[in-house]
Coordinates of C-alpha atoms in Angstrom, one line a residue:
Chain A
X12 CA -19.4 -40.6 40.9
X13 CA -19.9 -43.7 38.5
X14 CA -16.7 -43.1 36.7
X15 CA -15.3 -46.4 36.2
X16 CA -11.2 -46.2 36.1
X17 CA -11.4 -50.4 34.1
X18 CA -12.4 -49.0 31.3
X19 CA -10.0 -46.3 31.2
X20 CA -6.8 -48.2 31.7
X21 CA -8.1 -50.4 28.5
X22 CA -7.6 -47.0 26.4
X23 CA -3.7 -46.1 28.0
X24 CA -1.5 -46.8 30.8
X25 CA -1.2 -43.1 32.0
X26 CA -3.3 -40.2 31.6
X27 CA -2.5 -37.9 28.9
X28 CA -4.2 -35.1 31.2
X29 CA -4.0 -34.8 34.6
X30 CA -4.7 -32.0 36.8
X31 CA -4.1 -32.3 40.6
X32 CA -6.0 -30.6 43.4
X33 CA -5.6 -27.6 40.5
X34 CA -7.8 -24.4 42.1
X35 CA -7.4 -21.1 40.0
X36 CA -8.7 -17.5 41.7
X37 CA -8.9 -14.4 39.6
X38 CA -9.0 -12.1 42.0
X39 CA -11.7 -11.2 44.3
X40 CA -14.6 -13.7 44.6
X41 CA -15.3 -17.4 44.7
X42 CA -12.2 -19.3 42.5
X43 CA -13.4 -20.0 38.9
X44 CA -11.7 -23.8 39.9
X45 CA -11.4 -25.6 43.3
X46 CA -9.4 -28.3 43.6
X47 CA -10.0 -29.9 40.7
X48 CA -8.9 -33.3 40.4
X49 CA -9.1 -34.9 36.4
X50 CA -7.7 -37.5 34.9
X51 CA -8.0 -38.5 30.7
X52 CA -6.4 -41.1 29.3
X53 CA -5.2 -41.3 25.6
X54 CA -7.9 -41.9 23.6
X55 CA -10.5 -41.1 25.4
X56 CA -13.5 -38.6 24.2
X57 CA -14.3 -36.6 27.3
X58 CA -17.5 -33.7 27.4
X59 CA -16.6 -30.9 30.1
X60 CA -20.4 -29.5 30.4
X61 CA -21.2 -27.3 33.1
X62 CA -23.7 -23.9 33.4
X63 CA -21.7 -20.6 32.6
X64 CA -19.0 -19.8 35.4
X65 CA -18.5 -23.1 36.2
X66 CA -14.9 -22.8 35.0
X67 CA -15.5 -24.7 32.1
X68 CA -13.1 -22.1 30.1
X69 CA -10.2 -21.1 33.0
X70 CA -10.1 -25.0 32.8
X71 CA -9.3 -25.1 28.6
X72 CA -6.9 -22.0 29.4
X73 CA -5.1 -23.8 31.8
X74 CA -4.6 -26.6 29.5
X75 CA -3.3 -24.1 27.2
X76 CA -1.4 -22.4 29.3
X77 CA -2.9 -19.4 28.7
X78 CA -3.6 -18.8 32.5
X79 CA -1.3 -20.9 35.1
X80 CA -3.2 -22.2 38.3
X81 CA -3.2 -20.6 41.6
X82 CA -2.4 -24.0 43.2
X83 CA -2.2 -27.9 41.7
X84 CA -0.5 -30.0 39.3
X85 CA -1.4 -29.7 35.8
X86 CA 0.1 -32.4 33.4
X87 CA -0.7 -32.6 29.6
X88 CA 1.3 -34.7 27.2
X89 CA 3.9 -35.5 29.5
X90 CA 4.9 -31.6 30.3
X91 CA 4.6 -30.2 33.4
X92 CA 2.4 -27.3 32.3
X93 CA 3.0 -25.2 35.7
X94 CA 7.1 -25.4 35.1
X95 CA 6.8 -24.6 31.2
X96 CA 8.6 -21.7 30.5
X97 CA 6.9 -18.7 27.9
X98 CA 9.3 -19.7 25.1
X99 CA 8.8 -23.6 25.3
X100 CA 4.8 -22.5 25.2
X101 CA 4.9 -22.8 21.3
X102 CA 6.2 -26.3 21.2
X103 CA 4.0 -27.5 23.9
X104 CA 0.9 -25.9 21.7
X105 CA 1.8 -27.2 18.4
X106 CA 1.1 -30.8 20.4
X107 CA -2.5 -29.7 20.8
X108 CA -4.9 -28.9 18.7
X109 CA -7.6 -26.2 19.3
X110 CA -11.4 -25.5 17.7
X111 CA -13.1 -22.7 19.5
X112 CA -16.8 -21.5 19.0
X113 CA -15.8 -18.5 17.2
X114 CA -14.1 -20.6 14.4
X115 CA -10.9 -18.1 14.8
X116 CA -10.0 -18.3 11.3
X117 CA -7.4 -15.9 9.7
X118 CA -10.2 -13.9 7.9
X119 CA -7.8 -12.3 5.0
X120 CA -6.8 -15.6 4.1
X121 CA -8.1 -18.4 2.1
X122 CA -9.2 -22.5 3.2
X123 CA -5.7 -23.2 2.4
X124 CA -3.8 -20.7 3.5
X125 CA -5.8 -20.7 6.8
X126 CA -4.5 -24.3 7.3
X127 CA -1.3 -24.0 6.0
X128 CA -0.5 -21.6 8.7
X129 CA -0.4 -24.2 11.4
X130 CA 2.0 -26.0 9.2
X131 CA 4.3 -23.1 8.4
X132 CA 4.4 -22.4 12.2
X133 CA 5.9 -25.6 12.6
X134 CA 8.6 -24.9 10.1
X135 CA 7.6 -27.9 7.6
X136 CA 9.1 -27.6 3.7
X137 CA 6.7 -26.1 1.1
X138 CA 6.4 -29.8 -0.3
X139 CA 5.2 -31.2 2.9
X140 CA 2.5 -28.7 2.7
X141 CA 1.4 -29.2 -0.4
X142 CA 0.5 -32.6 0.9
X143 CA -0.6 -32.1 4.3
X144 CA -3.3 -29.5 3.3
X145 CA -5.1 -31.0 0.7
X146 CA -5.0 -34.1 2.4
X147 CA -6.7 -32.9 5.6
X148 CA -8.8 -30.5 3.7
X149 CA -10.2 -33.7 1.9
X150 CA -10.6 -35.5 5.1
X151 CA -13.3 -32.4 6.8
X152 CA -15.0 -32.0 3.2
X153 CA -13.7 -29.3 2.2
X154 CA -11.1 -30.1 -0.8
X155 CA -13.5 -28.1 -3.2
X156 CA -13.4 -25.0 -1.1
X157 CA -9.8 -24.3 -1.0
X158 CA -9.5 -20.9 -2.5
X159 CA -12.6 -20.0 -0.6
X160 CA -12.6 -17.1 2.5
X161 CA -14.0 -17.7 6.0
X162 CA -16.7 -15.1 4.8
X163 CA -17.7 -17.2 2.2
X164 CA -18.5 -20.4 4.3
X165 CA -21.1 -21.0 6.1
X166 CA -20.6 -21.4 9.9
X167 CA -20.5 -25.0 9.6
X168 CA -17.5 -24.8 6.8
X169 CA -15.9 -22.5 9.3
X170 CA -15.9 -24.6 11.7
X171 CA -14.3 -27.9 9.7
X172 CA -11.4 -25.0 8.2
X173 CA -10.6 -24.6 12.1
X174 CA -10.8 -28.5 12.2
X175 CA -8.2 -28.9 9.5
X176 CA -6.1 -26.2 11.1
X177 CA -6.4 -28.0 14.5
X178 CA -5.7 -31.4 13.3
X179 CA -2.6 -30.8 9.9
X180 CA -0.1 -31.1 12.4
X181 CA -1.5 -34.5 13.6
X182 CA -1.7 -33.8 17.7
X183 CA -2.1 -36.2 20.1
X184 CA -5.0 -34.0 22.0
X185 CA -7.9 -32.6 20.8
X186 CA -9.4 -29.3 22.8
X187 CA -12.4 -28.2 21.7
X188 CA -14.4 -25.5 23.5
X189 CA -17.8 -24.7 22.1
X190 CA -17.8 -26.0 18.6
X191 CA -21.0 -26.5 18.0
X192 CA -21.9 -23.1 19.9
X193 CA -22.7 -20.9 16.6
X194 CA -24.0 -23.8 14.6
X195 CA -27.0 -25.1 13.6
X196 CA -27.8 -28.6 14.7
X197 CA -27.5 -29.9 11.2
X198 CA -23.9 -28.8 11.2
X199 CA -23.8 -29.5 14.8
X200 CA -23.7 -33.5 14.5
X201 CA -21.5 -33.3 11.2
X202 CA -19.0 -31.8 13.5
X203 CA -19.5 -34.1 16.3
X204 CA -19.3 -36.8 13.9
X205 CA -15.6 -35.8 12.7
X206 CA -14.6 -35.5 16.3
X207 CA -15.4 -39.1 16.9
X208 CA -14.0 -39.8 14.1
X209 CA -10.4 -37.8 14.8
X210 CA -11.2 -39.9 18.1
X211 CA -10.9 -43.4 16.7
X212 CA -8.0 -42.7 14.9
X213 CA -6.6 -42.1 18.2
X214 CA -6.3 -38.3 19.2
X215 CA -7.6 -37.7 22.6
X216 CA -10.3 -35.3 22.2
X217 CA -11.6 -32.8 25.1
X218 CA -14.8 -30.9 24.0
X219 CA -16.6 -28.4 26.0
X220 CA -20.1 -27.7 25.5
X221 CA -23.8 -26.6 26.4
X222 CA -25.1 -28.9 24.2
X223 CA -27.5 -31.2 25.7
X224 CA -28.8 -33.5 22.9
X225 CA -25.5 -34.3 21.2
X226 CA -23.9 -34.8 24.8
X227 CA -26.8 -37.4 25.6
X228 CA -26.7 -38.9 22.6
X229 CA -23.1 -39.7 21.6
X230 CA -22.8 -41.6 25.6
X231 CA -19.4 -40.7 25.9
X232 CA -17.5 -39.8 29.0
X233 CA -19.1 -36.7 30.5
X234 CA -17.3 -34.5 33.5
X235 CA -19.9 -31.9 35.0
X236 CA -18.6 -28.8 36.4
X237 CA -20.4 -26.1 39.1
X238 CA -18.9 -23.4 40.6
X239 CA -15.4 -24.7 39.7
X240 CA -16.0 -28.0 41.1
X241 CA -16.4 -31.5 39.0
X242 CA -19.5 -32.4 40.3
X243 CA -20.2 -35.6 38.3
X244 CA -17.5 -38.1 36.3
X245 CA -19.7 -40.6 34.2
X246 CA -18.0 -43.0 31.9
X247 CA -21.0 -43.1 29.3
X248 CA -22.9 -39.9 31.1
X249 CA -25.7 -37.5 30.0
X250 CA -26.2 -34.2 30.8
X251 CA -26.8 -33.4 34.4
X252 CA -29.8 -30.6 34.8
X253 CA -29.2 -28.3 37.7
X254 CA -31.9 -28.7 39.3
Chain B
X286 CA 15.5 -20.2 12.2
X287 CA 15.2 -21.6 8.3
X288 CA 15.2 -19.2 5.8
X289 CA 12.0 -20.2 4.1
X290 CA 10.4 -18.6 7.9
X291 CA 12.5 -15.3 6.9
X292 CA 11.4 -15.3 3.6
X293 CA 7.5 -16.3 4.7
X294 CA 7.5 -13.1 7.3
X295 CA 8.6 -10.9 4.3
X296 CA 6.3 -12.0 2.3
X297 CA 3.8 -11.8 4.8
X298 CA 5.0 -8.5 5.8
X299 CA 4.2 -7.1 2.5
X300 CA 1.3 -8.6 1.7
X301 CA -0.8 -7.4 4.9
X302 CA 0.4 -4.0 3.3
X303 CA -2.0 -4.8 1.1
X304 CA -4.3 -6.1 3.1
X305 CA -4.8 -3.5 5.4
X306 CA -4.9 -0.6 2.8
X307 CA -6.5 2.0 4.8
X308 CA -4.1 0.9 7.8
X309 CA -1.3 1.4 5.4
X310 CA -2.6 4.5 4.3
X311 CA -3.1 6.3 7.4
X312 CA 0.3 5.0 9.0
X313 CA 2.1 6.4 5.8
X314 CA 0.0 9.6 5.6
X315 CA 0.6 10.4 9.4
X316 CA 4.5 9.6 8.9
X317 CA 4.7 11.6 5.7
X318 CA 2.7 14.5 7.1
X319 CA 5.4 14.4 10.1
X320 CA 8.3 14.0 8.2
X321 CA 7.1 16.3 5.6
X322 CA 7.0 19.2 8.6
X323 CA 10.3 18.0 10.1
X324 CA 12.3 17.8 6.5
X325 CA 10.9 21.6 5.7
X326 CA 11.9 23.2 9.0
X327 CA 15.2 21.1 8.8
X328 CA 15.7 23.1 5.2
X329 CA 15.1 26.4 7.0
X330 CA 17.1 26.4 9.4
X331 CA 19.9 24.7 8.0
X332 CA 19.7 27.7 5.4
X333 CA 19.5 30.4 8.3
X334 CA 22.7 28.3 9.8
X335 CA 24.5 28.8 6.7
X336 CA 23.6 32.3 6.3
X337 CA 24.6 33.4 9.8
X338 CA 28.1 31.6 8.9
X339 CA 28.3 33.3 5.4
X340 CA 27.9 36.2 7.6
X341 CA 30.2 35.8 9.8
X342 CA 32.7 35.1 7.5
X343 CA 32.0 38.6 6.0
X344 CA 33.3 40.2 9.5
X345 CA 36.5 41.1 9.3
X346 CA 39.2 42.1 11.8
X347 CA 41.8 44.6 10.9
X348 CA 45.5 44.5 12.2
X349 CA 47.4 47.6 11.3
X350 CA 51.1 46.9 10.8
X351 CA 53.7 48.6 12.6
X352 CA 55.9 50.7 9.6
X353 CA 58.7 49.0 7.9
X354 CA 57.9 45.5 8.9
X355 CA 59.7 43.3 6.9
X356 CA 57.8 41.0 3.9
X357 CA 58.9 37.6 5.8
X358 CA 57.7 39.2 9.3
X359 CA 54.2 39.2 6.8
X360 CA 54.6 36.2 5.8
X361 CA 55.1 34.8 8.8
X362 CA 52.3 36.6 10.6
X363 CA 50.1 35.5 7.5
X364 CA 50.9 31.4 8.4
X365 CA 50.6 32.0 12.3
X366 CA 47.2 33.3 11.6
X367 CA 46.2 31.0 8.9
X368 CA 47.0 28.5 11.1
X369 CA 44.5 29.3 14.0
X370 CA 41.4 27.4 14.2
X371 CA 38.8 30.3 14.1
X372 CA 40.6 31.7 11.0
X373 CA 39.0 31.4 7.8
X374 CA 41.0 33.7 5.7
X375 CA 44.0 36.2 5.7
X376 CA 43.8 38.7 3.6
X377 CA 47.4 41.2 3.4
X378 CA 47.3 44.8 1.9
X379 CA 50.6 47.0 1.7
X380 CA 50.3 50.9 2.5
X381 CA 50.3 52.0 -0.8
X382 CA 47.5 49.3 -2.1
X383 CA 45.4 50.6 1.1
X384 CA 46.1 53.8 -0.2
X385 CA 45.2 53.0 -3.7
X386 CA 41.4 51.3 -2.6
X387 CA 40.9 54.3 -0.3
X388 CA 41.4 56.6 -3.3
X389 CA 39.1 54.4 -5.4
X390 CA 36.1 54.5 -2.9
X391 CA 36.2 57.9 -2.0
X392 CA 36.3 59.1 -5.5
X393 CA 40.0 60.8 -5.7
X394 CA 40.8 60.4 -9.2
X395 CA 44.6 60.5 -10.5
X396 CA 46.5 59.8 -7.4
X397 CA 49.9 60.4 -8.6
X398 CA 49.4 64.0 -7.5
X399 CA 50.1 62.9 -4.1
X400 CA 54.0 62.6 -3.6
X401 CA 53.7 60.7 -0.5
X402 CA 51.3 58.0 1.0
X403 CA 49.1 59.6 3.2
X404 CA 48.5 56.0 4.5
X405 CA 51.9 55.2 4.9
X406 CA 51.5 53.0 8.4
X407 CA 48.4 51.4 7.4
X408 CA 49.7 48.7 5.9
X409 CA 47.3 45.8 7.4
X410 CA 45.7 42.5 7.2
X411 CA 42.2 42.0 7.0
X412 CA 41.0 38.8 8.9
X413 CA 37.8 36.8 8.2
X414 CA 36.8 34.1 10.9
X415 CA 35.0 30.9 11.1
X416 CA 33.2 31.5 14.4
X417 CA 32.8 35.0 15.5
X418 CA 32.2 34.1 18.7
X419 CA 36.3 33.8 18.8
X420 CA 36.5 37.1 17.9
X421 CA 37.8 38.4 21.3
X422 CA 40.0 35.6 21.6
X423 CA 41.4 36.3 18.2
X424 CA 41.9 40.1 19.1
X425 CA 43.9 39.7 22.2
X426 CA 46.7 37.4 20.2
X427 CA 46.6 39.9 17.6
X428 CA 47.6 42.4 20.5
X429 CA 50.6 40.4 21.6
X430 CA 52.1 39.9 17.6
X431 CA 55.0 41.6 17.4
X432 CA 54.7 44.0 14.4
X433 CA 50.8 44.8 14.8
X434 CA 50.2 48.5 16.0
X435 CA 46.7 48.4 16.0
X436 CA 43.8 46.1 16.1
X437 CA 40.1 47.6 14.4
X438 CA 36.9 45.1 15.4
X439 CA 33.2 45.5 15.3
X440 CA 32.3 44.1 18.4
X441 CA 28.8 44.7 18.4
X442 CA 28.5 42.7 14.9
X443 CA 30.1 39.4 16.3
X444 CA 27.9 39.8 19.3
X445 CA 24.9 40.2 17.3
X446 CA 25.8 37.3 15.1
X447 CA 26.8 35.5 17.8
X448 CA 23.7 35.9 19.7
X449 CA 21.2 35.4 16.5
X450 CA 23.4 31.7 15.7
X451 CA 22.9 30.5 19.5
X452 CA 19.1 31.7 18.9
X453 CA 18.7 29.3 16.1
X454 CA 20.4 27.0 17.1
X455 CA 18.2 26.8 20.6
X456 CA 14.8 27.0 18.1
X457 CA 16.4 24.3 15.9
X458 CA 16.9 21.8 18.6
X459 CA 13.3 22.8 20.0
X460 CA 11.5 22.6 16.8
X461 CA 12.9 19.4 16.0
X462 CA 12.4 18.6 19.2
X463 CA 8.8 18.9 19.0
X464 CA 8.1 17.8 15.5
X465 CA 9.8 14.6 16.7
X466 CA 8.0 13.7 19.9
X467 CA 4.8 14.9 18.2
X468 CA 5.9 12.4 15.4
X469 CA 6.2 9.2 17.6
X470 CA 3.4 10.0 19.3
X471 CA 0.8 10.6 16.6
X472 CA 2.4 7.3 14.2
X473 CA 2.9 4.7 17.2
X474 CA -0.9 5.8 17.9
X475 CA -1.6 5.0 14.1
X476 CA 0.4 1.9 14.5
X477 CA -1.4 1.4 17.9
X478 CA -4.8 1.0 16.4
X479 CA -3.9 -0.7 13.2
X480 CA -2.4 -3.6 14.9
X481 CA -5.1 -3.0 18.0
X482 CA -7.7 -4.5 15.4
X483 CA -5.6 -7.5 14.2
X484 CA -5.1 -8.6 18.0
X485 CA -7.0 -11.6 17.6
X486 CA -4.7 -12.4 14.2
X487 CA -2.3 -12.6 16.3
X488 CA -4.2 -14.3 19.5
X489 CA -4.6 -17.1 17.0
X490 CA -1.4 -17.3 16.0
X491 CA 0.2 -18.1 20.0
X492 CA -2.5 -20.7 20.3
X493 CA -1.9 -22.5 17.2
X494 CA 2.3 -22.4 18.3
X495 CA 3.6 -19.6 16.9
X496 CA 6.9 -18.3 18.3
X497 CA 6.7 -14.7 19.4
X498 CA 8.9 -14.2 16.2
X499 CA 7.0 -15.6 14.0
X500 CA 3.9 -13.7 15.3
X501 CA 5.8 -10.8 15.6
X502 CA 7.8 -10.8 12.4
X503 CA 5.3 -10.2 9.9
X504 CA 4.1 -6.7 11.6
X505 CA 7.6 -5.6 12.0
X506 CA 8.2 -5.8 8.5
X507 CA 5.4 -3.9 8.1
X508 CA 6.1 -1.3 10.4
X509 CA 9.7 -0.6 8.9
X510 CA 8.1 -0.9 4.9
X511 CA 5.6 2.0 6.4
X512 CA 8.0 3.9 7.6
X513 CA 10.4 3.3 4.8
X514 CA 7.9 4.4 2.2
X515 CA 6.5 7.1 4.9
X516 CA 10.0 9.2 4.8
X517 CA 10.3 8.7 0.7
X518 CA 6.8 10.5 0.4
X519 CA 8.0 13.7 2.4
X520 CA 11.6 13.8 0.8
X521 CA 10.5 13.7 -2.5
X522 CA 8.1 16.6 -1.9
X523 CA 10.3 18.4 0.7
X524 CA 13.3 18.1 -2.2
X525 CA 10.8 19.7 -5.1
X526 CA 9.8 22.5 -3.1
X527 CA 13.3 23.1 -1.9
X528 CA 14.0 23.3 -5.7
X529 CA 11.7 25.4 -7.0
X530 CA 12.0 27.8 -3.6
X531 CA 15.7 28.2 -4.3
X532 CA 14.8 29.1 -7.8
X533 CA 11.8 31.2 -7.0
X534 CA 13.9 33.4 -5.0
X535 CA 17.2 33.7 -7.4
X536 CA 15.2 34.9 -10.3
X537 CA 12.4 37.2 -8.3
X538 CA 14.3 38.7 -5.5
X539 CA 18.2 38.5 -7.9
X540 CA 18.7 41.9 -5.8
X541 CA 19.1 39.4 -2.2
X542 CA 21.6 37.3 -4.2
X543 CA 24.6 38.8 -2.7
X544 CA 23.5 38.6 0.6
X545 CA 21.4 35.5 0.5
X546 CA 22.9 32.2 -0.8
X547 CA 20.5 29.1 -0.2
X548 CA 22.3 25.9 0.6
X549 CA 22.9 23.5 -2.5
X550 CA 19.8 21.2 -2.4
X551 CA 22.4 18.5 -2.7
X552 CA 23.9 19.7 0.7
X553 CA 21.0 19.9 3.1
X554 CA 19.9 16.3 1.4
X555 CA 23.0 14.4 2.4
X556 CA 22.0 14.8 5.7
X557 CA 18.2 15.0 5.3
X558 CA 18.0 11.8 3.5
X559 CA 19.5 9.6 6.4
X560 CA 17.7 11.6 8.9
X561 CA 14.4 10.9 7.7
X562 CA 14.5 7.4 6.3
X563 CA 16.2 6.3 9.9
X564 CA 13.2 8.6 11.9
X565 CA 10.7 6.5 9.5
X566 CA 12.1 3.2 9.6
X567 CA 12.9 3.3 13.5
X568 CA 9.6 4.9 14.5
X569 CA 7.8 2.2 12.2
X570 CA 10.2 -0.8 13.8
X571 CA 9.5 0.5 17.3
X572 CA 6.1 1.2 17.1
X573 CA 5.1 -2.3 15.5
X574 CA 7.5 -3.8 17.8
X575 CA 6.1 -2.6 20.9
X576 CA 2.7 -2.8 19.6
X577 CA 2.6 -6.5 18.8
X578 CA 4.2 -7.4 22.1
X579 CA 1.2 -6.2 24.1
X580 CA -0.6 -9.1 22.2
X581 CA 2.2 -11.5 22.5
X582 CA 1.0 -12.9 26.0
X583 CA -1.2 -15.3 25.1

C-alpha cells in the first residue's frame, strides 16, 4: 500500500472514521467484509471503488448503522457505532449526510419540501427553514426549481435535491454511494465538482463508485475493495483494474 | 416533542390522504363495506333482542288468591313481588272484576242476572316478567306466599322464549364475531399494501434521522382519519335504511304493529355510533401502526 499517513494527520488529529479488524457475514458464504481495517480523517475525500460484491455497500450500511458487524470496531464521529442503541440511531444519522444512486427523493413532494424534510426532522423553527432551504438550494443550482417535483428534473437535478437534503443540516460526513450511477457524465462531473466543493468547506466526504474516469481524474484518496478485503489504500490513487 | 412536530404529522397525516387517493379510497371503501355489514346485522338483531323481550314481557303468570284475603295482605303481596328482580309488572284483579272480563269475552251480556259470582275465589294477580327464564324460580316463591291457592304458568312459552333469546344471542356473538375478524383482516390487508408501496418513503425518512415517531406519526394519523371517515360512511347509510325500513314496515304491514315494535332508531344508534367509530378508528390505528413498524428497522 502507498497510503501515506503525513499527509493525513495534516487534515485532523484523529480519524473521523475508523473501522477496526471490522468483518460482516450474512449468512452462508464468503463474508461480504473481512477484517477490514480503515481509517479517514476529517476532511479528507476518500473513493471506496471496488467490482460488485466487494462489500463496497455492507461497508456504507455499516457506517449507517443499518447492518451492525459480525466482529470489529466501527467509530464514526466520535460514537461507537457497534454500542449505539436503535433510539440514539436518529441523532447519530442527522450527523451524516447521505446521496444514494437512486436519488431517494420524496416523490409527492416538491424541491423544497424534499429538503425541508431533513430540517423538520431535526426539529428546527419554521423561520430557520425558511433560510436554510433556499440558501442550500441556491448553493446546488437549484433556487429556480423550488416548486418543481422529482419527476420534473432531470436525473442530474435529482441528484443535487438529494444533495441539498444531505447537506441543510450542515454534517460533518459526507456518504455517498453511487451518485453518479444513473447520470450522464455531463451531470456526472457537475456533481463531483460540488462534492469537492462540500469537501473544501470541510465536510469529510466518502463516495462510492464504479466510475473510472472521474475517480482517475479528481487524484484523490482511493481505497480498493475485493471480496471484502481493502486491497489497495492510495493517497492520490486511480482505479485499480482487476486484472 | 415540540408542538410544531405534532402539528407537522397532522398535517402530514392529512395531506398523504390526499396524496394517496386511490389508497384512501380503497381503505375507506373496505372499512365502510365492513362496517356497513356489521352496523346492519347489529340493527337486526338488536330488533329480534327487543322483540323476544317485548315478548316475554307479554307472558304472564297467574296467582289465584286464597278467598277473603284481606286488601293489605294484596297490597303487600303486590310490593313483595314488585320488588323481585325478574318482575316487571303486577297486575291485581278482584273476583268480581275477573268475573266482569270473563263475561265480556265470552259474550254474556247483562250480568246482573247472576246473583252470585261464579268466580268468587279467583281473585288473582297477573304477573309479567323481565326474564322468563326466571319463570320457574318465580313460580316456586309464589307457592310458598301465604294467601296464593293456585299458581297457572305456560311453561312451554318461557321455554320456547327462552330457548329462541339464547339462540340469538349465540348467532349475535358469532355473526359479529365473524364480520369482525373478517373486518381486520380484509382493512389491515388494505392498510398492508397501501403503506407496503410507500416503504421506501419511509426507508428515506430513518436514513435521513427520523425518529420512529416521526416516521411513524404521519401514517398513524392516517390510518385513524380512514377509519374515522370509514365508520361515518356506513352509519350514515346503515341509519337511512334503518329509517325508512322502520317506516316501510309501519305503513305496509300496520297489521304486525301490535306484535312487532322496531327499536327507536335513536336507541340502537347510541350504541351503534360508539361501536363503529371505535371498530374504525382502532382497526385504522392498529393496522397503520403495525404496518409502519415492519419498515421502521432501517
Amino acid at each position: 500500500m502507498k497510503r501515506t499517513t503525513a499527509k493525513r494527520r495534516q487534515l485532523s488529529n484523529a480519524p473521523i472514521i475508523s473501522l477496526e479488524h471490522v468483518s460482516k457475514a450474512y449468512s452462508a458464504g464468503a463474508p461480504a467484509l473481512n477484517d477490514v481495517n480503515l481509517h479517514i480523517n476529517k476532511g479528507e475525500f476518500v473513493f471506496i471503488v471496488g467490482d460488485s460484491g466487494s462489500g463496497k455497500s455492507t461497508l456504507i450500511k455499516l457506517l449507517l448503522r443499518e447492518l451492525l458487524p459480525s466482529s470489529g470496531r466501527i467509530v464514526v464521529n466520535g460514537t461507537d457505532v457497534v454500542r449505539l442503541r436503535r433510539r440514539q440511531i436518529p441523532k447519530f444519522r442527522r450527523n451524516l449526510g447521505v446521496v444514494f444512486q437512486d436519488f431517494r427523493l420524496l416523490k409527492d413532494r416538491n424541491v423544497y419540501e424534499n429538503v425541508a424534510f431533513a430540517q423538520r426532522i431535526i426539529q428546527k423553527s419554521g423561520r430557520e427553514i425558511r433560510k436554510n432551504v433556499p440558501s442550500i438550494l441556491s448553493t446546488v443550482g437549484l433556487a429556480g426549481k423550488y416548486k418543481a417535483r422529482p419527476k420534473q428534473l432531470s436525473g442530474g437535478e435529482q441528484q443535487r435535491v438529494a444533495l441539498a437534503r444531505a447537506l441543510v443540516n450542515k454534517p460533518q460526513i459526507l456518504l455517498a454511494d453511487e451518485p453518479t450511477g444513473n447520470l450522464d457524465p455531463k451531470n456526472s462531473w457537475e456533481i463531483m465538482n460540488l462534492l469537492e466543493k462540500i469537501n473544501n468547506n470541510g465536510t469529510t466526504v466518502l463516495v462510492v463508485t464504479h466510475n473510472r474516469e472521474i475517480v482517475n481524474d479528481m487524484q484523490k484518496r482511493v481505497v480498493t475493495m475485493k471480496k471484502g478485503v481493502i486491497v489497495s489504500d492510495e493517497e492520490k490513487g486511480g482505479y485499480i483494474d482487476e486484472d | 416533542m415540540r408542538i410544531n412536530t405534532l402539528f407537522y404529522s397532522l398535517i402530514q397525516g392529512i395531506k398523504n390522504i390526499f396524496r394517496n387517493k386511490w389508497f384512501t379510497l380503497a381503505s375507506v371503501a373496505t372499512i365502510s363495506a365492513c362496517l356497513f355489514l356489521f352496523g346492519l346485522f347489529y340493527s337486526i338483531l338488536t330488533n329480534f333482542e327487543h322483540m323476544v323481550k317485548s315478548a316475554e314481557q307479554r307472558v304472564a303468570i297467574t296467582a289465584l288468591l286464597e278467598l277473603g284475603v284481606s286488601d293489605e295482605r294484596v297490597a303487600e303481596i303486590k310490593a313483595m313481588l314488585m320488588n323481585r328482580e325478574e318482575v316487571n309488572e303486577v297486575d291485581y284483579f278482584t273476583a268480581d272484576e275477573t268475573w266482569a272480563k270473563f263475561a265480556e269475552e265470552n259474550d254474556f251480556g247483562d250480568i246482573s242476572i247472576f246473583t252470585e259470582n261464579p268466580l268468587e275465589d279467583c281473585a288473582h294477580f297477573d304477573i309479567y316478567m323481565n326474564d322468563v327464564s326466571m319463570q320457574s324460580d318465580l313460580v316456586e316463591y309464589l307457592e310458598t306466599i301465604d294467601g296464593v291457592r293456585k299458581v297457572n304458568q305456560s311453561a312451554l312459552t318461557a321455554q320456547v322464549l327462552t330457548g329462541v333469546n339464547s339462540i340469538i344471542g349465540y348467532v349475535s356473538i358469532g355473526i359479529i364475531l365473524i364480520l369482525f375478524l373478517v373486518s381486520i383482516f380484509l382493512i389491515s390487508n388494505t392498510v398492508t399494501i397501501g403503506i407496503q408501496v410507500r416503504k421506501e418513503e419511509i426507508q428515506i425518512m430513518k436514513y435521513i434521522g427520523a425518529t420512529d415517531f416521526f416516521a411513524r406519526a404521519p401514517f398513524v394519523i392516517e390510518g385513524i382519519l380512514i377509519g374515522f371517515i370509514g365508520s361515518l360512511v356506513p352509519l350514515a347509510a346503515v341509519y337511512f335504511l334503518y329509517n325508512e325500513a322502520v317506516i316501510y314496515a309501519a305503513s305496509s304491514y300496520s297489521f304486525m304493529a301490535a306484535l312487532i315494535q322496531f327499536l327507536p332508531v335513536e336507541e340502537v344508534f347510541a350504541t351503534l355510533i360508539p361501536i363503529c367509530i371505535g371498530i374504525g378508528v382502532g382497526i385504522g390505528f392498529i393496522g397503520s401502526y403495525t404496518t409502519v413498524r415492519k419498515h421502521l428497522s432501517v
